[in-house]
Tab-separated table of C-alpha atoms in Angstrom:
chain	number	residue	atom	x	y	z
A	14	MET	CA	0.904	-7.633	11.445
A	15	LEU	CA	4.057	-7.559	9.342
A	16	LYS	CA	4.040	-6.340	5.748
A	17	VAL	CA	7.006	-7.174	3.512
A	18	ILE	CA	8.205	-5.981	0.111
A	19	ALA	CA	10.877	-8.286	-1.328
A	20	GLU	CA	12.475	-7.345	-4.638
A	21	ASP	CA	14.424	-9.614	-6.987
A	22	PHE	CA	16.485	-8.518	-9.971
A	23	ILE	CA	16.741	-11.317	-12.529
A	24	LYS	CA	18.640	-11.255	-15.800
A	25	PRO	CA	16.039	-10.372	-18.460
A	26	GLU	CA	17.057	-13.372	-20.577
A	27	ALA	CA	16.251	-15.715	-17.640
A	28	VAL	CA	12.698	-14.482	-16.999
A	29	GLU	CA	11.080	-17.478	-18.704
A	30	ILE	CA	13.250	-19.846	-16.638
A	31	VAL	CA	12.352	-18.294	-13.273
A	32	LEU	CA	8.619	-17.776	-13.908
A	33	PRO	CA	7.587	-21.406	-13.198
A	34	LEU	CA	9.851	-21.406	-10.118
A	35	TYR	CA	8.177	-18.228	-8.845
A	36	ARG	CA	4.726	-19.666	-9.569
A	37	GLU	CA	5.528	-22.791	-7.553
A	38	LEU	CA	6.942	-20.665	-4.717
A	39	VAL	CA	3.771	-18.554	-4.576
A	40	GLU	CA	1.486	-21.583	-4.748
A	41	GLN	CA	3.350	-23.463	-2.007
A	42	THR	CA	3.735	-20.400	0.221
A	43	ARG	CA	0.006	-19.724	0.142
A	44	THR	CA	-0.541	-23.168	1.675
A	45	GLU	CA	1.511	-22.196	4.737
A	46	PRO	CA	-0.899	-21.875	7.657
A	47	LEU	CA	0.642	-18.556	8.799
A	48	CYS	CA	0.645	-16.893	5.367
A	49	ILE	CA	-1.884	-14.041	5.225
A	50	ALA	CA	-0.992	-12.742	1.746
A	51	TYR	CA	1.757	-13.481	-0.772
A	52	GLU	CA	1.532	-11.761	-4.140
A	53	LEU	CA	4.067	-11.440	-6.940
A	54	PHE	CA	4.341	-8.589	-9.424
A	55	THR	CA	6.653	-7.423	-12.203
A	56	ASP	CA	7.859	-3.897	-12.796
A	57	GLN	CA	6.263	-2.593	-16.019
A	58	LYS	CA	9.434	-0.653	-16.885
A	59	ASN	CA	12.133	-3.106	-15.831
A	60	PRO	CA	11.961	-6.700	-17.142
A	61	GLY	CA	13.335	-9.144	-14.583
A	62	HIS	CA	12.461	-6.878	-11.632
A	63	PHE	CA	10.080	-9.009	-9.554
A	64	ILE	CA	8.318	-7.687	-6.452
A	65	PHE	CA	6.675	-9.726	-3.720
A	66	ILE	CA	4.130	-8.062	-1.444
A	67	GLU	CA	3.655	-10.251	1.609
A	68	GLU	CA	1.698	-10.210	4.833
A	69	TRP	CA	2.532	-12.291	7.896
A	70	PRO	CA	1.274	-12.202	11.480
A	71	ASP	CA	4.783	-11.443	12.769
A	72	ARG	CA	8.511	-11.854	12.169
A	73	ALA	CA	8.490	-15.409	13.531
A	74	ALA	CA	6.037	-16.469	10.817
A	75	LEU	CA	8.269	-14.933	8.142
A	76	ASP	CA	11.254	-16.801	9.577
A	77	ILE	CA	9.316	-20.079	9.408
A	78	HIS	CA	8.494	-19.316	5.746
A	79	CYS	CA	12.192	-18.813	4.998
A	80	ARG	CA	12.973	-22.272	6.409
A	81	THR	CA	10.273	-24.203	4.481
A	82	GLU	CA	11.255	-26.899	1.987
A	83	HIS	CA	9.788	-24.939	-0.947
A	84	PHE	CA	11.607	-21.707	0.013
A	85	THR	CA	15.010	-23.309	0.612
A	86	ARG	CA	14.714	-25.372	-2.588
A	87	LEU	CA	13.259	-22.777	-5.007
A	88	VAL	CA	14.946	-19.519	-3.922
A	89	PRO	CA	18.502	-20.695	-4.732
A	90	LEU	CA	17.277	-21.914	-8.155
A	91	ILE	CA	15.794	-18.442	-8.777
A	92	ASN	CA	18.805	-16.591	-7.370
A	93	ALA	CA	21.128	-18.431	-9.766
A	94	HIS	CA	19.694	-16.046	-12.405
A	95	GLN	CA	20.057	-12.799	-10.404
A	96	ARG	CA	21.689	-9.792	-12.002
A	97	GLN	CA	22.001	-8.077	-8.608
A	98	GLU	CA	21.312	-8.855	-4.958
A	99	GLY	CA	17.643	-8.842	-3.884
A	100	THR	CA	16.331	-6.393	-1.272
A	101	PHE	CA	13.576	-6.489	1.300
A	102	ILE	CA	11.715	-4.045	3.519
A	103	LEU	CA	9.887	-5.011	6.706
A	104	MET	CA	7.061	-2.584	7.345
A	105	ASP	CA	4.486	-1.466	9.884
A	106	ALA	CA	1.096	-0.117	8.826
A	107	ILE	CA	0.465	3.598	9.366
A	108	ALA	CA	-2.934	3.952	7.731
B	17	MET	CA	-5.428	-3.890	-12.593
B	18	LEU	CA	-2.486	-1.651	-11.739
B	19	LYS	CA	-0.465	-2.119	-8.545
B	20	VAL	CA	1.806	0.696	-7.372
B	21	ILE	CA	4.556	1.007	-4.787
B	22	ALA	CA	5.406	4.646	-4.065
B	23	GLU	CA	8.255	5.383	-1.659
B	24	ASP	CA	8.948	8.656	0.149
B	25	PHE	CA	12.085	9.533	2.057
B	26	ILE	CA	11.342	12.145	4.709
B	27	LYS	CA	13.815	13.753	7.090
B	28	PRO	CA	13.518	11.768	10.350
B	29	GLU	CA	13.025	14.972	12.349
B	30	ALA	CA	9.954	15.828	10.222
B	31	VAL	CA	8.087	12.541	10.693
B	32	GLU	CA	5.656	13.999	13.214
B	33	ILE	CA	4.914	16.912	10.866
B	34	VAL	CA	4.127	14.715	7.850
B	35	LEU	CA	2.115	12.028	9.648
B	36	PRO	CA	-1.147	14.017	9.814
B	37	LEU	CA	-0.665	15.061	6.178
B	38	TYR	CA	-0.226	11.428	5.157
B	39	ARG	CA	-3.258	10.410	7.193
B	40	GLU	CA	-5.406	13.027	5.454
B	41	LEU	CA	-4.055	11.943	2.048
B	42	VAL	CA	-4.932	8.297	2.740
B	43	GLU	CA	-8.381	9.155	4.085
B	44	GLN	CA	-9.242	11.398	1.122
B	45	THR	CA	-7.791	9.038	-1.472
B	46	ARG	CA	-9.879	6.153	-0.192
B	47	THR	CA	-12.999	8.207	-0.974
B	48	GLU	CA	-12.009	8.388	-4.664
B	49	PRO	CA	-14.463	6.226	-6.590
B	50	LEU	CA	-11.695	4.550	-8.618
B	51	CYS	CA	-9.440	3.740	-5.634
B	52	ILE	CA	-9.298	-0.026	-5.017
B	53	ALA	CA	-6.648	0.029	-2.262
B	54	TYR	CA	-4.380	2.678	-0.769
B	55	GLU	CA	-2.281	1.674	2.219
B	56	LEU	CA	0.634	3.410	3.910
B	57	PHE	CA	3.513	1.760	5.759
B	58	THR	CA	6.798	2.713	7.382
B	59	ASP	CA	10.083	0.886	7.065
B	60	GLN	CA	10.934	-0.697	10.433
B	61	LYS	CA	14.651	-0.023	9.903
B	62	ASN	CA	14.576	3.424	8.306
B	63	PRO	CA	12.613	6.206	10.057
B	64	GLY	CA	11.101	8.593	7.518
B	65	HIS	CA	10.951	5.944	4.788
B	66	PHE	CA	7.233	5.760	3.954
B	67	ILE	CA	5.793	3.237	1.499
B	68	PHE	CA	2.416	3.375	-0.211
B	69	ILE	CA	0.952	0.184	-1.672
B	70	GLU	CA	-1.818	1.138	-4.062
B	71	GLU	CA	-4.235	-0.573	-6.388
B	72	TRP	CA	-6.068	1.131	-9.255
B	73	PRO	CA	-8.105	-0.202	-12.162
B	74	ASP	CA	-5.642	1.305	-14.665
B	75	ARG	CA	-3.161	4.079	-15.336
B	76	ALA	CA	-5.920	6.575	-16.142
B	77	ALA	CA	-7.335	6.163	-12.618
B	78	LEU	CA	-3.890	6.784	-11.109
B	79	ASP	CA	-3.541	9.921	-13.228
B	80	ILE	CA	-6.915	11.177	-11.981
B	81	HIS	CA	-5.717	10.552	-8.395
B	82	CYS	CA	-2.602	12.629	-9.035
B	83	ARG	CA	-4.768	15.564	-10.150
B	84	THR	CA	-7.177	15.557	-7.177
B	85	GLU	CA	-7.378	18.543	-4.852
B	86	HIS	CA	-6.128	16.505	-1.881
B	87	PHE	CA	-3.145	15.102	-3.810
B	88	THR	CA	-2.031	18.409	-5.341
B	89	ARG	CA	-2.460	20.195	-1.980
B	90	LEU	CA	-0.963	17.610	0.415
B	91	VAL	CA	1.908	16.089	-1.592
B	92	PRO	CA	3.883	19.359	-1.912
B	93	LEU	CA	3.428	19.942	1.843
B	94	ILE	CA	4.855	16.450	2.487
B	95	ASN	CA	7.625	16.779	-0.092
B	96	ALA	CA	8.863	19.971	1.562
B	97	HIS	CA	10.305	17.604	4.189
B	98	GLN	CA	11.949	15.126	1.789
B	99	ARG	CA	15.540	14.083	2.312
B	100	GLN	CA	15.682	12.557	-1.173
B	101	GLU	CA	13.458	12.225	-4.215
B	102	GLY	CA	10.588	9.732	-3.955
B	103	THR	CA	10.357	6.700	-6.242
B	104	PHE	CA	7.503	4.684	-7.669
B	105	ILE	CA	7.033	1.348	-9.417
B	106	LEU	CA	4.058	0.488	-11.627
B	107	MET	CA	3.463	-3.251	-11.559
B	108	ASP	CA	1.523	-6.059	-13.182
B	109	ALA	CA	0.435	-9.119	-11.209
B	110	ILE	CA	2.194	-12.401	-11.979
B	111	ALA	CA	0.636	-14.647	-9.348
């Protein structure tokens, strides 16, 4: 099992533009047969800081996700409003 | 509902020392009546980088957690092995 935290940093003035794009990305991703969990959050103290918490069976499933039509179409539209580069952490469960 | 990501940065040589402390913290925290979810992960690329993903009904429940006997006893024992200050993000669900 692979757990992922992916963080995006969007210009605060673009939040309303990216929200429908994020919602479509989440909706479409959850239809992927290998997607176990895909949730999106915002940082209470930092407008435009979006955080995905994801669960995939393995790295191969994540790679398939990153090649889907919805990912390759929507992520560049979202990233056009970045204020800094996104980050991600691939994680193993301890407890 | 409050989602939390809390990140700890432990000296790599102290990982084996902190692991049983973390395990006890997770086990005890999950017995708290207000704890919805409390999971611990490690960063695949950064030994000693530990990540909690937590879910609480609200901020008051998180504050109660931070005052429990197990938290106030175990966290300083873990933090004695920090290589840098921990961080946390309080988050609201978007989707």
